[in-house]
Amino acid sequence: MPHPSAEDVPVSPERGPLRSLDNGFFGPDSVSWRVWTSPTSLIGFQRAVVLEHFDPPLAAAVADSGGIYEDPHGRLDQTLAYFLTVAVGDSRTVVQAAEFLMRIHAKATGVEPITGKRYSANNPDSQLWIHITGWHSVLKCYELYGPGRLSKADEDRYWAECRIAAELQTCDPAEVPRNREEVKAYFEKVRPQLCSSERAHRGMHYLLYPPLKKVGFRVWAASRFTAILSIHSLPTWMRRTGGFHQWRLIDFGIRVAQPFIRIGTRIAKKPWVGVNVIAPVAPVTGKVLRQHYKSAPPQDSAIVSPARARELHGTMGSRRPDQQAVPGGGGAALTR
C-alpha cells in the first residue's frame, strides 16, 4: 500500500492550526480527547497496526507496498498522528486529512495470495477491522496502563464517538460496536476469517521489533519496551494466531509493575511532559499533540458532525465515504 513520507501527510501542524474553526467532532469534554491524548496511545497503536495483519487483504496490501520495511517507524507514527488528528482536530483539518488519505489509498489494489481474490485497501470489512482494532487497542492500553477502566457512561460515550469517526471511512458506522459486549461479539464474529501467513507474520514482527539500522537506537529501544506491553495486552488466541511468544515471567513482571507504569503515564499525561516523551519516538504525533495543547480557543466552540464538515470543507461531496463511488475502491484508509 502507498506509504507517504512525513512531509506528505496533511496532519503536520506546519500546514496550519490544528483547531482554529471549531472543536471538531468531539470537543474538549469528550472521552476521545482524554483517551487519544494519553501517552498510552503509543502502546495501543503499536498493538493495533500489528493486529491489522490478521485481515488477509490488509496483510497483502501492506506486503505489496513494502512501505513498512522502508520506514516502520514512520508508518506507526504517521498513522497514529492521523487518528489523533481525527480525535482533536477541527472539522476542516480532519476532512482534508481524510480526503488526502482517501485519494492516496484509492489505488491500493491487488491480488490476495491466500484466496487468489482481488483486494482493495478500502474494502468496507477491512476498514471496519482497522477502525475497531485502532479504537479498541488504544482504549485497552489506556485502561491497562493508564488511569484504569472507564465508567459505563464514559465507555458508552467513547464507542458512540468511535461511530462518529467511522463516518470518515468506507465502513458502515452502524456496524461499529456500541459497548464492551458488542466489541467482544464483533471479535468472535470475525475470528474465523482472521489468519496469519508468512508475509503477515513478517510484517507484524517487523513492526513490533524494527531493526536498529532502520529506526535508530532511541526508537529501537522504545519499541522493545512497548512490544512487551502490547503482547501482554493480547488474549491467548491472538498470541497464538500471531506467533507472539512471551515468557510467563515477563507477563508476571508486568502485572507486578502495573501500578508503577500507571504512575509513569499519569506523570506523562501532563502536557509538557507528554510531548517531550512522545516527540522523540513519534515526531509527527508529537507535533500534533503539541499543537493540540497550544491551540487557542477556536472561532466557534461548536461540535461539528462529519456530514456537516464534508459539506463545508470537503471536495468529494457530503455523502459518507461508504456511499461514494471513489476510483479504485474509495474510502479513507490508513498510512502505510
Short mmCIF file of C-alpha atoms in Angstrom, two decimals:
data_model
loop_
_atom_site.label_atom_id
_atom_site.label_comp_id
_atom_site.label_asym_id
_atom_site.label_seq_id
_atom_site.Cartn_x
_atom_site.Cartn_y
_atom_site.Cartn_z
CA MET A 1 0.00 0.00 0.00
CA PRO A 2 1.32 3.50 -0.71
CA HIS A 3 3.38 4.92 2.11
CA PRO A 4 3.55 8.74 2.05
CA SER A 5 6.51 10.46 3.62
CA ALA A 6 6.08 12.52 6.76
CA GLU A 7 6.16 15.67 4.63
CA ASP A 8 3.21 14.43 2.58
CA VAL A 9 0.88 13.64 5.45
CA PRO A 10 -1.53 16.58 5.94
CA VAL A 11 -1.68 16.31 9.73
CA SER A 12 1.55 18.16 10.41
CA PRO A 13 0.96 21.38 12.39
CA GLU A 14 3.18 23.29 9.97
CA ARG A 15 0.33 23.08 7.47
CA GLY A 16 -1.86 25.32 9.61
CA PRO A 17 -3.58 25.49 13.00
CA LEU A 18 -4.89 22.18 14.27
CA ARG A 19 -8.05 23.72 15.69
CA SER A 20 -8.99 27.21 14.54
CA LEU A 21 -12.56 26.99 13.21
CA ASP A 22 -14.34 24.77 15.72
CA ASN A 23 -13.87 21.98 18.26
CA GLY A 24 -14.08 19.23 15.67
CA PHE A 25 -16.26 16.17 16.06
CA PHE A 26 -15.98 15.63 19.84
CA GLY A 27 -14.79 18.63 21.84
CA PRO A 28 -12.69 19.15 24.99
CA ASP A 29 -15.12 17.34 27.29
CA SER A 30 -15.12 14.19 25.18
CA VAL A 31 -13.78 10.80 26.20
CA SER A 32 -11.93 10.64 22.88
CA TRP A 33 -9.80 13.67 23.71
CA ARG A 34 -8.91 12.11 27.05
CA VAL A 35 -8.03 8.65 25.71
CA TRP A 36 -6.30 9.57 22.44
CA THR A 37 -4.04 12.21 24.03
CA SER A 38 -2.83 9.78 26.69
CA PRO A 39 0.77 8.53 26.29
CA THR A 40 -0.67 5.01 26.41
CA SER A 41 -1.90 5.58 22.85
CA LEU A 42 1.65 4.80 21.67
CA ILE A 43 1.36 1.30 23.10
CA GLY A 44 -2.21 0.88 21.91
CA PHE A 45 -1.42 1.86 18.38
CA GLN A 46 1.57 -0.42 18.09
CA ARG A 47 -0.86 -3.15 19.14
CA ALA A 48 -3.41 -2.01 16.54
CA VAL A 49 -1.13 -1.83 13.50
CA VAL A 50 0.17 -5.29 14.31
CA LEU A 51 -3.32 -6.80 14.61
CA GLU A 52 -4.34 -5.29 11.26
CA HIS A 53 -2.28 -8.05 9.63
CA PHE A 54 -4.81 -10.66 10.81
CA ASP A 55 -7.01 -9.44 7.94
CA PRO A 56 -5.63 -11.19 4.81
CA PRO A 57 -6.44 -8.38 2.33
CA LEU A 58 -4.76 -5.82 4.57
CA ALA A 59 -1.74 -8.07 5.08
CA ALA A 60 -1.46 -8.41 1.29
CA ALA A 61 -1.75 -4.66 0.80
CA VAL A 62 0.98 -3.96 3.34
CA ALA A 63 3.28 -6.60 1.89
CA ASP A 64 2.74 -5.49 -1.71
CA SER A 65 3.56 -1.88 -0.90
CA GLY A 66 6.65 -2.67 1.15
CA GLY A 67 6.23 0.65 2.96
CA ILE A 68 6.70 -0.70 6.47
CA TYR A 69 10.05 -2.21 5.53
CA GLU A 70 11.28 1.11 4.19
CA ASP A 71 10.08 3.08 7.21
CA PRO A 72 8.47 1.01 10.00
CA HIS A 73 8.75 3.84 12.50
CA GLY A 74 7.15 6.37 10.15
CA ARG A 75 4.28 4.02 9.40
CA LEU A 76 3.27 3.83 13.05
CA ASP A 77 3.94 7.50 13.75
CA GLN A 78 2.00 8.87 10.76
CA THR A 79 -0.95 6.58 11.30
CA LEU A 80 -1.23 7.47 14.97
CA ALA A 81 -0.91 11.16 14.06
CA TYR A 82 -3.85 10.78 11.67
CA PHE A 83 -6.06 9.10 14.30
CA LEU A 84 -5.07 11.72 16.88
CA THR A 85 -5.95 14.48 14.42
CA VAL A 86 -9.38 12.91 13.84
CA ALA A 87 -9.92 12.96 17.61
CA VAL A 88 -8.79 16.52 18.38
CA GLY A 89 -8.57 18.49 15.10
CA ASP A 90 -11.16 20.93 13.83
CA SER A 91 -13.59 19.89 11.11
CA ARG A 92 -11.62 21.36 8.21
CA THR A 93 -8.31 19.83 9.27
CA VAL A 94 -9.83 16.39 9.72
CA VAL A 95 -11.79 16.36 6.45
CA GLN A 96 -8.74 17.49 4.49
CA ALA A 97 -6.59 14.78 6.09
CA ALA A 98 -9.23 12.10 5.45
CA GLU A 99 -9.70 13.07 1.81
CA PHE A 100 -5.94 13.15 1.26
CA LEU A 101 -5.60 9.59 2.52
CA MET A 102 -8.68 8.53 0.58
CA ARG A 103 -7.08 9.60 -2.68
CA ILE A 104 -3.69 8.09 -1.83
CA HIS A 105 -5.14 4.69 -0.99
CA ALA A 106 -7.75 4.50 -3.73
CA LYS A 107 -5.03 2.97 -5.90
CA ALA A 108 -4.10 0.30 -3.37
CA THR A 109 -5.47 -2.83 -5.03
CA GLY A 110 -4.01 -6.21 -5.93
CA VAL A 111 -4.41 -9.96 -5.55
CA GLU A 112 -4.58 -11.55 -2.11
CA PRO A 113 -2.41 -14.69 -2.41
CA ILE A 114 -4.22 -16.91 0.13
CA THR A 115 -7.58 -16.81 -1.66
CA GLY A 116 -6.45 -15.56 -5.06
CA LYS A 117 -9.13 -12.86 -4.92
CA ARG A 118 -8.57 -9.21 -5.66
CA TYR A 119 -8.32 -6.90 -2.68
CA SER A 120 -8.88 -3.21 -2.13
CA ALA A 121 -7.38 -1.43 0.84
CA ASN A 122 -10.66 0.42 1.16
CA ASN A 123 -12.86 -2.65 1.35
CA PRO A 124 -15.54 -1.85 3.98
CA ASP A 125 -14.88 -5.02 6.01
CA SER A 126 -11.15 -4.32 6.12
CA GLN A 127 -11.76 -0.70 7.03
CA LEU A 128 -14.07 -1.76 9.84
CA TRP A 129 -11.33 -4.07 11.17
CA ILE A 130 -8.80 -1.21 11.05
CA HIS A 131 -11.18 1.17 12.78
CA ILE A 132 -12.24 -1.16 15.59
CA THR A 133 -8.78 -2.54 16.30
CA GLY A 134 -7.45 1.03 16.45
CA TRP A 135 -10.05 2.40 18.84
CA HIS A 136 -10.24 -0.79 20.90
CA SER A 137 -6.45 -1.17 21.25
CA VAL A 138 -5.96 2.43 22.35
CA LEU A 139 -8.75 2.08 24.93
CA LYS A 140 -7.43 -1.31 26.08
CA CYS A 141 -3.97 0.09 26.80
CA TYR A 142 -5.43 3.25 28.35
CA GLU A 143 -7.31 1.10 30.85
CA LEU A 144 -4.47 -1.38 31.38
CA TYR A 145 -1.54 1.03 31.70
CA GLY A 146 -3.25 4.36 32.31
CA PRO A 147 -5.98 5.63 34.64
CA GLY A 148 -7.95 2.38 34.62
CA ARG A 149 -11.31 1.21 33.36
CA LEU A 150 -13.79 3.79 32.10
CA SER A 151 -17.12 4.19 33.79
CA LYS A 152 -20.09 2.66 31.99
CA ALA A 153 -21.26 6.11 30.89
CA ASP A 154 -17.82 7.07 29.57
CA GLU A 155 -17.43 3.73 27.84
CA ASP A 156 -20.74 4.15 26.02
CA ARG A 157 -19.76 7.68 25.06
CA TYR A 158 -16.37 6.51 23.76
CA TRP A 159 -17.94 3.96 21.43
CA ALA A 160 -20.54 6.49 20.31
CA GLU A 161 -17.67 8.79 19.36
CA CYS A 162 -15.97 5.88 17.62
CA ARG A 163 -19.07 5.53 15.45
CA ILE A 164 -18.88 9.19 14.53
CA ALA A 165 -15.22 8.83 13.50
CA ALA A 166 -16.15 5.81 11.36
CA GLU A 167 -18.09 8.15 9.07
CA LEU A 168 -14.73 9.17 7.60
CA GLN A 169 -14.06 5.63 6.36
CA THR A 170 -15.74 3.27 3.92
CA CYS A 171 -17.26 1.07 6.62
CA ASP A 172 -20.84 1.48 7.80
CA PRO A 173 -20.84 3.35 11.15
CA ALA A 174 -23.90 1.31 12.19
CA GLU A 175 -21.66 -1.77 12.32
CA VAL A 176 -19.34 -0.22 14.91
CA PRO A 177 -19.90 -1.75 18.38
CA ARG A 178 -21.67 0.36 20.96
CA ASN A 179 -20.20 -1.17 24.12
CA ARG A 180 -17.75 -3.72 25.50
CA GLU A 181 -20.11 -6.65 24.94
CA GLU A 182 -20.61 -5.75 21.28
CA VAL A 183 -16.85 -5.44 20.82
CA LYS A 184 -16.42 -8.99 22.11
CA ALA A 185 -19.23 -10.16 19.81
CA TYR A 186 -17.54 -8.49 16.84
CA PHE A 187 -14.23 -10.24 17.51
CA GLU A 188 -16.00 -13.59 17.84
CA LYS A 189 -17.84 -12.96 14.58
CA VAL A 190 -14.75 -12.13 12.52
CA ARG A 191 -12.37 -14.55 14.25
CA PRO A 192 -12.96 -17.41 11.74
CA GLN A 193 -11.96 -15.06 8.91
CA LEU A 194 -8.71 -13.97 10.54
CA CYS A 195 -5.42 -15.73 10.00
CA SER A 196 -1.69 -15.29 9.77
CA SER A 197 0.64 -16.12 6.91
CA GLU A 198 4.33 -15.94 6.22
CA ARG A 199 4.03 -12.38 4.91
CA ALA A 200 1.65 -11.31 7.69
CA HIS A 201 3.94 -12.83 10.33
CA ARG A 202 6.91 -10.97 8.91
CA GLY A 203 5.03 -7.66 8.87
CA MET A 204 3.68 -7.98 12.41
CA HIS A 205 7.02 -8.87 13.93
CA TYR A 206 8.82 -6.22 11.90
CA LEU A 207 6.55 -3.57 13.42
CA LEU A 208 6.98 -4.98 16.92
CA TYR A 209 10.75 -5.27 16.64
CA PRO A 210 12.01 -2.88 13.93
CA PRO A 211 15.72 -3.27 13.17
CA LEU A 212 18.19 -0.88 14.75
CA LYS A 213 19.62 0.26 11.42
CA LYS A 214 16.16 1.37 10.22
CA VAL A 215 14.96 3.35 13.21
CA GLY A 216 17.93 4.34 15.36
CA PHE A 217 18.68 3.39 18.95
CA ARG A 218 16.02 5.52 20.67
CA VAL A 219 13.09 4.10 18.69
CA TRP A 220 14.63 0.61 18.68
CA ALA A 221 14.77 0.59 22.49
CA ALA A 222 11.32 2.14 22.92
CA SER A 223 9.73 -0.36 20.52
CA ARG A 224 11.13 -3.30 22.52
CA PHE A 225 9.55 -1.96 25.68
CA THR A 226 6.18 -1.16 24.11
CA ALA A 227 6.18 -4.55 22.32
CA ILE A 228 6.30 -6.32 25.68
CA LEU A 229 3.35 -4.27 26.90
CA SER A 230 1.44 -4.73 23.63
CA ILE A 231 1.80 -8.52 23.71
CA HIS A 232 0.83 -8.59 27.39
CA SER A 233 -2.48 -6.94 26.46
CA LEU A 234 -3.42 -9.63 23.91
CA PRO A 235 -5.75 -12.56 24.61
CA THR A 236 -4.34 -16.05 24.19
CA TRP A 237 -5.94 -16.70 20.79
CA MET A 238 -4.41 -13.54 19.32
CA ARG A 239 -0.99 -14.51 20.66
CA ARG A 240 -1.29 -17.92 19.07
CA THR A 241 -2.53 -16.58 15.75
CA GLY A 242 0.28 -14.05 15.52
CA GLY A 243 3.03 -16.22 16.96
CA PHE A 244 3.67 -13.74 19.76
CA HIS A 245 5.65 -15.74 22.31
CA GLN A 246 6.36 -14.07 25.64
CA TRP A 247 7.67 -15.72 28.78
CA ARG A 248 5.19 -16.02 31.63
CA LEU A 249 7.80 -14.43 33.88
CA ILE A 250 7.64 -11.27 31.77
CA ASP A 251 3.84 -11.17 31.98
CA PHE A 252 4.08 -11.67 35.74
CA GLY A 253 6.59 -8.84 35.97
CA ILE A 254 4.28 -6.50 34.07
CA ARG A 255 1.40 -7.28 36.43
CA VAL A 256 3.66 -6.52 39.41
CA ALA A 257 4.92 -3.32 37.79
CA GLN A 258 1.49 -2.16 36.61
CA PRO A 259 0.93 0.35 39.45
CA PHE A 260 4.30 1.96 38.69
CA ILE A 261 3.55 2.05 34.95
CA ARG A 262 0.30 3.84 35.73
CA ILE A 263 2.14 6.38 37.86
CA GLY A 264 4.51 6.98 34.96
CA THR A 265 1.71 7.50 32.46
CA ARG A 266 -0.07 9.83 34.90
CA ILE A 267 3.06 11.99 35.03
CA ALA A 268 3.47 11.81 31.25
CA LYS A 269 -0.12 12.99 30.83
CA LYS A 270 1.00 16.47 31.87
CA PRO A 271 1.26 18.38 28.56
CA TRP A 272 4.90 19.47 28.77
CA VAL A 273 5.97 16.01 29.91
CA GLY A 274 3.84 14.06 27.42
CA VAL A 275 5.01 15.98 24.38
CA ASN A 276 8.66 15.54 25.39
CA VAL A 277 8.10 11.82 25.93
CA ILE A 278 6.25 11.19 22.67
CA ALA A 279 8.03 13.56 20.26
CA PRO A 280 11.45 11.85 20.32
CA VAL A 281 9.97 8.48 19.31
CA ALA A 282 6.95 9.69 17.30
CA PRO A 283 7.81 13.17 15.93
CA VAL A 284 4.73 13.67 13.71
CA THR A 285 2.40 12.59 16.51
CA GLY A 286 4.37 14.76 18.93
CA LYS A 287 3.85 17.81 16.71
CA VAL A 288 0.11 17.18 16.54
CA LEU A 289 -0.06 16.72 20.31
CA ARG A 290 1.99 19.88 20.91
CA GLN A 291 -0.34 21.94 18.76
CA HIS A 292 -3.36 20.38 20.46
CA TYR A 293 -2.14 21.64 23.81
CA LYS A 294 -1.14 25.05 22.40
CA SER A 295 -4.31 25.66 20.38
CA ALA A 296 -6.15 28.82 21.28
CA PRO A 297 -9.95 28.63 21.60
CA PRO A 298 -11.42 28.23 18.09
CA GLN A 299 -13.56 30.82 16.36
CA ASP A 300 -16.61 28.74 17.23
CA SER A 301 -16.81 26.32 20.16
CA ALA A 302 -19.35 24.20 18.30
CA ILE A 303 -19.08 20.44 17.75
CA VAL A 304 -19.50 19.63 14.06
CA SER A 305 -20.79 16.39 12.51
CA PRO A 306 -18.70 14.68 9.79
CA ALA A 307 -21.55 15.22 7.32
CA ARG A 308 -21.59 18.96 8.01
CA ALA A 309 -17.79 19.07 7.87
CA ARG A 310 -17.76 17.44 4.43
CA GLU A 311 -20.43 19.87 3.26
CA LEU A 312 -18.37 22.86 4.43
CA HIS A 313 -14.82 21.75 3.65
CA GLY A 314 -14.90 18.61 1.52
CA THR A 315 -14.21 18.23 -2.16
CA MET A 316 -15.83 14.81 -2.59
CA GLY A 317 -19.41 15.73 -1.70
CA SER A 318 -21.39 15.49 1.51
CA ARG A 319 -22.07 11.75 1.43
CA ARG A 320 -20.18 9.33 3.66
CA PRO A 321 -17.24 7.51 2.02
CA ASP A 322 -19.19 4.23 2.08
CA GLN A 323 -21.86 5.92 -0.04
CA GLN A 324 -19.44 7.39 -2.56
CA ALA A 325 -18.04 5.96 -5.75
CA VAL A 326 -14.33 6.73 -5.43
CA PRO A 327 -11.98 5.50 -8.18
CA GLY A 328 -10.06 2.42 -7.16
CA GLY A 329 -12.36 1.39 -4.35
CA GLY A 330 -12.82 4.66 -2.45
CA GLY A 331 -12.82 5.37 1.23
CA ALA A 332 -10.35 6.52 3.81
CA ALA A 333 -7.51 4.18 4.61
CA LEU A 334 -4.52 4.43 6.88
CA THR A 335 -0.99 5.44 6.13
CA ARG A 336 1.13 2.50 5.06
#
